[in-house]
mmCIF file of C-alpha atoms in Angstrom:
data_model
loop_
_atom_site.group_PDB
_atom_site.id
_atom_site.type_symbol
_atom_site.label_atom_id
_atom_site.label_comp_id
_atom_site.label_asym_id
_atom_site.label_seq_id
_atom_site.Cartn_x
_atom_site.Cartn_y
_atom_site.Cartn_z
ATOM 1 C CA MET A 1 -11.462 -12.367 10.189
ATOM 2 C CA THR A 2 -7.613 -13.496 9.508
ATOM 3 C CA ALA A 3 -7.372 -14.745 6.001
ATOM 4 C CA ASP A 4 -8.041 -18.498 6.200
ATOM 5 C CA ASP A 5 -11.142 -17.397 7.868
ATOM 6 C CA ARG A 6 -12.183 -15.644 4.577
ATOM 7 C CA LEU A 7 -14.791 -17.553 2.480
ATOM 8 C CA SER A 8 -14.109 -18.560 -0.850
ATOM 9 C CA PRO A 9 -16.227 -17.401 -3.934
ATOM 10 C CA GLU A 10 -17.998 -21.288 -3.731
ATOM 11 C CA ASP A 11 -18.821 -20.784 -0.060
ATOM 12 C CA ARG A 12 -23.413 -20.068 0.088
ATOM 13 C CA ASP A 13 -22.829 -16.975 2.036
ATOM 14 C CA PHE A 14 -20.397 -15.263 -0.868
ATOM 15 C CA VAL A 15 -22.001 -12.595 -2.103
ATOM 16 C CA ALA A 16 -20.646 -12.698 -6.347
ATOM 17 C CA ALA A 17 -22.677 -9.515 -6.891
ATOM 18 C CA LEU A 18 -20.939 -7.496 -4.658
ATOM 19 C CA ALA A 19 -17.970 -9.068 -5.239
ATOM 20 C CA SER A 20 -18.368 -8.461 -8.837
ATOM 21 C CA GLY A 21 -19.539 -4.448 -8.553
ATOM 22 C CA LEU A 22 -15.931 -3.805 -6.510
ATOM 23 C CA GLU A 23 -14.664 -6.119 -8.978
ATOM 24 C CA VAL A 24 -15.957 -3.503 -11.332
ATOM 25 C CA LEU A 25 -14.631 0.002 -9.212
ATOM 26 C CA GLN A 26 -11.278 -1.313 -8.392
ATOM 27 C CA ALA A 27 -10.921 -2.173 -12.655
ATOM 28 C CA PHE A 28 -10.392 2.074 -12.456
ATOM 29 C CA ASP A 29 -7.197 3.179 -12.329
ATOM 30 C CA GLN A 30 -4.332 5.969 -13.001
ATOM 31 C CA GLN A 31 -3.730 4.606 -16.209
ATOM 32 C CA HIS A 32 -7.190 3.644 -16.509
ATOM 33 C CA PRO A 33 -8.981 6.853 -15.185
ATOM 34 C CA ARG A 34 -12.190 6.128 -18.331
ATOM 35 C CA MET A 35 -13.084 3.399 -19.838
ATOM 36 C CA THR A 36 -15.813 2.162 -22.205
ATOM 37 C CA LEU A 37 -17.798 -0.657 -21.855
ATOM 38 C CA SER A 38 -15.384 -2.851 -23.541
ATOM 39 C CA GLU A 39 -12.522 -2.142 -21.953
ATOM 40 C CA VAL A 40 -14.128 -2.894 -18.018
ATOM 41 C CA ALA A 41 -15.210 -5.587 -19.629
ATOM 42 C CA ALA A 42 -12.023 -6.834 -20.249
ATOM 43 C CA ARG A 43 -10.081 -5.471 -17.194
ATOM 44 C CA THR A 44 -12.230 -7.813 -14.774
ATOM 45 C CA GLY A 45 -12.593 -10.614 -17.382
ATOM 46 C CA MET A 46 -16.186 -10.628 -17.364
ATOM 47 C CA ASP A 47 -18.846 -10.966 -20.147
ATOM 48 C CA ARG A 48 -20.137 -7.157 -21.773
ATOM 49 C CA ALA A 49 -23.652 -8.306 -20.945
ATOM 50 C CA LYS A 50 -22.214 -8.531 -17.035
ATOM 51 C CA ALA A 51 -20.060 -5.561 -16.985
ATOM 52 C CA ARG A 52 -22.769 -3.411 -18.494
ATOM 53 C CA ARG A 53 -25.353 -4.210 -15.351
ATOM 54 C CA PHE A 54 -22.143 -3.252 -12.751
ATOM 55 C CA LEU A 55 -21.477 0.201 -14.624
ATOM 56 C CA LEU A 56 -24.976 1.334 -14.926
ATOM 57 C CA THR A 57 -25.886 -0.124 -11.663
ATOM 58 C CA LEU A 58 -23.090 1.959 -10.063
ATOM 59 C CA HIS A 59 -23.932 4.677 -12.244
ATOM 60 C CA ALA A 60 -27.494 4.975 -10.715
ATOM 61 C CA LEU A 61 -25.562 5.032 -7.558
ATOM 62 C CA GLY A 62 -23.248 7.998 -8.513
ATOM 63 C CA TYR A 63 -19.847 5.679 -8.077
ATOM 64 C CA LEU A 64 -19.769 6.343 -11.510
ATOM 65 C CA ASP A 65 -20.170 9.553 -14.076
ATOM 66 C CA LYS A 66 -21.006 8.051 -17.455
ATOM 67 C CA GLN A 67 -20.006 10.554 -21.221
ATOM 68 C CA GLN A 68 -21.450 8.843 -23.874
ATOM 69 C CA ARG A 69 -19.557 5.503 -24.404
ATOM 70 C CA HIS A 70 -16.663 6.476 -21.158
ATOM 71 C CA PHE A 71 -17.271 5.718 -17.816
ATOM 72 C CA ALA A 72 -15.222 6.986 -15.305
ATOM 73 C CA LEU A 73 -15.012 7.324 -11.309
ATOM 74 C CA THR A 74 -17.311 10.544 -9.512
ATOM 75 C CA PRO A 75 -15.683 11.746 -5.835
ATOM 76 C CA ARG A 76 -18.540 10.180 -4.093
ATOM 77 C CA VAL A 77 -16.066 6.300 -4.162
ATOM 78 C CA LEU A 78 -13.993 8.358 -1.886
ATOM 79 C CA GLN A 79 -16.102 8.385 0.761
ATOM 80 C CA LEU A 80 -15.723 4.512 0.704
ATOM 81 C CA GLY A 81 -12.559 5.370 1.327
ATOM 82 C CA ASN A 82 -13.076 7.036 3.838
ATOM 83 C CA ALA A 83 -14.744 5.456 5.973
ATOM 84 C CA PHE A 84 -11.793 3.768 6.675
ATOM 85 C CA LEU A 85 -9.603 6.749 7.651
ATOM 86 C CA SER A 86 -12.757 8.124 9.958
ATOM 87 C CA ALA A 87 -12.119 4.802 12.009
ATOM 88 C CA ASN A 88 -9.413 4.713 12.547
ATOM 89 C CA PRO A 89 -8.375 8.061 13.919
ATOM 90 C CA TYR A 90 -4.769 6.903 15.376
ATOM 91 C CA ARG A 91 -3.532 8.113 11.307
ATOM 92 C CA VAL A 92 -4.289 11.516 13.037
ATOM 93 C CA VAL A 93 -1.408 11.171 15.541
ATOM 94 C CA ILE A 94 1.091 9.094 12.928
ATOM 95 C CA GLN A 95 0.654 11.556 11.054
ATOM 96 C CA HIS A 96 1.901 15.128 13.387
ATOM 97 C CA TYR A 97 4.821 12.489 13.603
ATOM 98 C CA LEU A 98 5.358 12.149 9.989
ATOM 99 C CA GLU A 99 5.952 15.775 8.996
ATOM 100 C CA GLU A 100 8.263 16.597 12.432
ATOM 101 C CA ILE A 101 10.701 14.129 10.349
ATOM 102 C CA THR A 102 10.345 15.785 7.468
ATOM 103 C CA ARG A 103 10.634 19.129 9.035
ATOM 104 C CA GLU A 104 13.385 17.322 10.775
ATOM 105 C CA ILE A 105 15.283 15.653 6.999
ATOM 106 C CA GLY A 106 13.162 17.266 4.340
ATOM 107 C CA GLU A 107 12.566 13.661 3.402
ATOM 108 C CA SER A 108 8.859 12.622 2.614
ATOM 109 C CA THR A 109 7.210 9.856 5.305
ATOM 110 C CA SER A 110 4.192 7.319 4.823
ATOM 111 C CA LEU A 111 2.448 4.994 6.809
ATOM 112 C CA GLY A 112 1.254 2.243 4.838
ATOM 113 C CA VAL A 113 -0.421 -0.997 5.930
ATOM 114 C CA LEU A 114 -0.990 -4.423 3.901
ATOM 115 C CA ASP A 115 -3.461 -5.314 1.615
ATOM 116 C CA GLY A 116 -2.922 -8.153 -0.118
ATOM 117 C CA ASP A 117 -0.153 -8.748 -1.572
ATOM 118 C CA ASP A 118 0.841 -4.644 -1.566
ATOM 119 C CA VAL A 119 1.289 -1.618 -0.465
ATOM 120 C CA VAL A 120 -1.953 0.537 0.682
ATOM 121 C CA TYR A 121 -0.821 4.262 1.527
ATOM 122 C CA ILE A 122 -2.559 5.477 4.341
ATOM 123 C CA ALA A 123 -0.833 8.806 5.654
ATOM 124 C CA ARG A 124 1.708 10.513 3.757
ATOM 125 C CA SER A 125 4.054 14.157 4.656
ATOM 126 C CA ALA A 126 5.728 15.285 0.968
ATOM 127 C CA ALA A 127 8.882 16.668 0.891
ATOM 128 C CA GLU A 128 9.658 19.152 -2.337
ATOM 129 C CA HIS A 129 11.947 15.916 -3.672
ATOM 130 C CA ARG A 130 9.607 14.146 -6.370
ATOM 131 C CA LEU A 131 11.139 10.585 -5.965
ATOM 132 C CA MET A 132 9.504 8.533 -8.775
ATOM 133 C CA ALA A 133 7.766 9.022 -12.538
ATOM 134 C CA ILE A 134 4.074 8.502 -9.701
ATOM 135 C CA ARG A 135 2.899 10.872 -7.363
ATOM 136 C CA LEU A 136 2.508 8.771 -4.144
ATOM 137 C CA SER A 137 -0.625 10.164 -2.204
ATOM 138 C CA VAL A 138 -2.820 8.407 0.554
ATOM 139 C CA GLY A 139 -4.527 5.660 -1.663
ATOM 140 C CA THR A 140 -1.265 4.349 -3.116
ATOM 141 C CA ARG A 141 -0.702 1.141 -3.186
ATOM 142 C CA LEU A 142 2.209 -0.588 -4.702
ATOM 143 C CA PRO A 143 4.219 -4.436 -4.381
ATOM 144 C CA ALA A 144 5.275 -5.292 -0.552
ATOM 145 C CA ALA A 145 8.164 -7.115 -2.147
ATOM 146 C CA TYR A 146 10.105 -4.367 -3.227
ATOM 147 C CA THR A 147 9.124 -1.926 -0.680
ATOM 148 C CA SER A 148 11.033 -1.343 2.656
ATOM 149 C CA MET A 149 7.055 -0.627 4.742
ATOM 150 C CA GLY A 150 5.885 -3.884 2.783
ATOM 151 C CA ARG A 151 8.938 -5.873 3.421
ATOM 152 C CA VAL A 152 8.570 -4.568 7.450
ATOM 153 C CA LEU A 153 5.053 -5.858 7.210
ATOM 154 C CA LEU A 154 5.910 -9.078 5.321
ATOM 155 C CA ALA A 155 8.129 -10.053 8.458
ATOM 156 C CA GLN A 156 5.149 -9.100 11.052
ATOM 157 C CA LEU A 157 2.759 -11.836 9.488
ATOM 158 C CA PRO A 158 2.640 -15.361 11.092
ATOM 159 C CA GLU A 159 4.652 -18.115 8.867
ATOM 160 C CA ALA A 160 2.230 -19.726 7.749
ATOM 161 C CA GLU A 161 0.557 -16.501 6.112
ATOM 162 C CA LEU A 162 4.004 -15.736 5.069
ATOM 163 C CA ALA A 163 4.601 -19.454 3.053
ATOM 164 C CA ALA A 164 0.984 -18.718 1.702
ATOM 165 C CA TYR A 165 2.875 -15.214 0.465
ATOM 166 C CA LEU A 166 6.051 -16.723 -0.527
ATOM 167 C CA GLU A 167 3.859 -19.788 -2.527
ATOM 168 C CA ARG A 168 1.880 -17.092 -4.089
ATOM 169 C CA VAL A 169 3.386 -13.796 -5.726
ATOM 170 C CA ARG A 170 5.018 -13.075 -8.797
ATOM 171 C CA LEU A 171 8.853 -11.598 -8.543
ATOM 172 C CA GLN A 172 9.269 -9.658 -10.805
ATOM 173 C CA ALA A 173 12.121 -7.229 -12.506
ATOM 174 C CA HIS A 174 11.408 -3.651 -11.864
ATOM 175 C CA THR A 175 15.180 -2.230 -12.106
ATOM 176 C CA GLU A 176 18.589 -3.890 -12.072
ATOM 177 C CA HIS A 177 18.716 -4.170 -8.664
ATOM 178 C CA SER A 178 15.234 -6.145 -8.033
ATOM 179 C CA ILE A 179 14.780 -9.314 -6.417
ATOM 180 C CA THR A 180 12.875 -11.683 -8.576
ATOM 181 C CA ASP A 181 14.786 -14.981 -5.830
ATOM 182 C CA LYS A 182 11.725 -16.741 -4.211
ATOM 183 C CA ALA A 183 14.928 -17.341 -2.095
ATOM 184 C CA GLU A 184 16.555 -14.469 -1.814
ATOM 185 C CA LEU A 185 13.019 -12.643 -0.457
ATOM 186 C CA ARG A 186 12.071 -14.768 2.091
ATOM 187 C CA ARG A 187 16.454 -14.237 3.252
ATOM 188 C CA ALA A 188 15.775 -11.165 3.096
ATOM 189 C CA ILE A 189 12.096 -10.426 4.781
ATOM 190 C CA ASP A 190 14.369 -13.092 7.652
ATOM 191 C CA GLN A 191 16.917 -10.561 8.329
ATOM 192 C CA VAL A 192 13.752 -7.417 8.525
ATOM 193 C CA ARG A 193 12.382 -9.203 11.195
ATOM 194 C CA GLN A 194 15.676 -10.207 12.329
ATOM 195 C CA GLN A 195 16.611 -6.928 12.995
ATOM 196 C CA GLY A 196 13.527 -4.785 12.863
ATOM 197 C CA TYR A 197 13.478 -2.314 10.537
ATOM 198 C CA ALA A 198 14.043 -3.196 6.310
ATOM 199 C CA ILE A 199 16.515 -0.576 3.570
ATOM 200 C CA VAL A 200 15.052 -1.383 0.146
ATOM 201 C CA ASP A 201 17.837 0.497 -2.595
ATOM 202 C CA GLN A 202 17.211 0.989 -5.689
ATOM 203 C CA GLU A 203 14.789 -2.470 -6.087
ATOM 204 C CA LEU A 204 10.960 -0.841 -7.339
ATOM 205 C CA ASP A 205 11.900 2.801 -8.941
ATOM 206 C CA SER A 206 16.265 3.366 -10.114
ATOM 207 C CA GLY A 207 17.091 5.802 -7.708
ATOM 208 C CA LEU A 208 14.530 5.397 -4.752
ATOM 209 C CA ARG A 209 15.879 3.791 -1.013
ATOM 210 C CA SER A 210 13.534 2.989 1.988
ATOM 211 C CA LEU A 211 13.780 2.335 4.953
ATOM 212 C CA ALA A 212 11.192 1.057 6.702
ATOM 213 C CA VAL A 213 10.342 0.094 10.327
ATOM 214 C CA PRO A 214 6.594 -1.177 12.454
ATOM 215 C CA ALA A 215 4.179 0.996 14.391
ATOM 216 C CA PHE A 216 2.689 -0.379 16.918
ATOM 217 C CA ASP A 217 -0.037 0.559 19.739
ATOM 218 C CA GLN A 218 0.603 0.039 23.053
ATOM 219 C CA ARG A 219 -1.246 -2.742 23.621
ATOM 220 C CA GLY A 220 1.499 -4.290 20.811
ATOM 221 C CA GLN A 221 -0.763 -3.705 18.310
ATOM 222 C CA LEU A 222 0.481 -3.651 14.821
ATOM 223 C CA LEU A 223 -0.790 -0.368 13.000
ATOM 224 C CA GLY A 224 1.263 -0.645 9.722
ATOM 225 C CA ALA A 225 4.738 0.461 8.948
ATOM 226 C CA ILE A 226 5.879 3.954 8.653
ATOM 227 C CA ASN A 227 8.914 4.893 6.137
ATOM 228 C CA ILE A 228 11.238 7.262 5.005
ATOM 229 C CA SER A 229 11.943 7.414 1.615
ATOM 230 C CA THR A 230 14.425 9.273 -0.554
ATOM 231 C CA ASN A 231 16.998 9.645 -2.989
ATOM 232 C CA ALA A 232 20.416 7.695 -3.171
ATOM 233 C CA ALA A 233 22.580 9.974 -4.316
ATOM 234 C CA ARG A 234 21.255 12.979 -2.973
ATOM 235 C CA VAL A 235 21.569 9.904 0.565
ATOM 236 C CA ASP A 236 24.123 7.855 1.343
ATOM 237 C CA MET A 237 23.659 3.609 3.471
ATOM 238 C CA ASP A 238 25.459 5.724 6.559
ATOM 239 C CA THR A 239 23.229 8.579 7.085
ATOM 240 C CA LEU A 240 20.180 6.101 6.540
ATOM 241 C CA THR A 241 21.362 3.717 8.877
ATOM 242 C CA GLY A 242 23.442 6.274 11.256
ATOM 243 C CA ARG A 243 20.717 9.665 11.347
ATOM 244 C CA PHE A 244 17.830 8.658 10.181
ATOM 245 C CA LEU A 245 17.556 4.929 11.450
ATOM 246 C CA PRO A 246 17.846 6.131 14.522
ATOM 247 C CA LEU A 247 15.476 9.061 14.109
ATOM 248 C CA LEU A 248 12.691 6.332 12.595
ATOM 249 C CA GLN A 249 12.521 4.418 15.781
ATOM 250 C CA ASP A 250 12.449 7.410 17.745
ATOM 251 C CA LYS A 251 8.733 8.591 15.933
ATOM 252 C CA ALA A 252 7.608 4.477 16.461
ATOM 253 C CA ARG A 253 8.589 4.823 20.332
ATOM 254 C CA LEU A 254 6.312 7.742 20.272
ATOM 255 C CA ILE A 255 4.303 6.538 18.948
ATOM 256 C CA ARG A 256 3.234 3.231 21.186
ATOM 257 C CA GLU A 257 3.621 5.658 23.885
ATOM 258 C CA THR A 258 1.032 8.104 22.111
ATOM 259 C CA LEU A 259 -1.785 6.066 21.460
ATOM 260 C CA GLN A 260 -3.294 4.372 24.108
ATOM 261 C CA GLY A 261 -4.852 0.793 23.063
#
């Protein structure tokens, strides 16, 4: 189903209760691991009575733990993500090649997919170097506009979907290098389309420099984007384009040859 085929909240087949329940689960994150009823209501925009019903239902189903006034996610939530991971066996193949990259150059590598306006990490091989203030792992979400994987994936969108994204996205200056003009972001995405890879240099986090290429199966179906992320003080642009880019492109080729679409 494409974005244009999705139901709107006004459609008779749209189940508002299910959508609200998922919204409550998604309100919990690294900055909000434990919340009261009032805090959940504020983060979701629900009234307290509605938020209370969903919290108690999710608690009854085992997805939330309740300690006095506070709610928190339980490990059962992982079953939802595990269903996706189990249904996509290509991750095992890609994980193998990501780990090969890390062993060869000592840098972190990841596989990401586009979900809304974010990139979601679905496979990762972490190096010893800590690159960002937050710890990146499977399930981490970052804004597509400011990541190399995000720009690669945005470059793969049909023109109408890319135009809609650029219309709605809100750009902000994460660092002094961040693109904050939509026309400039469009030019950057167009460049990625032409050259087949993306480099994002310190736009999301100072010192973070990353490179990404698309990953396809043998049928040409897009699987996601794979990247190499590194420290700008440790790896210069010549090394990134002269050594890391050919390596990443070679692994993308091997992924395509290995996976029988």
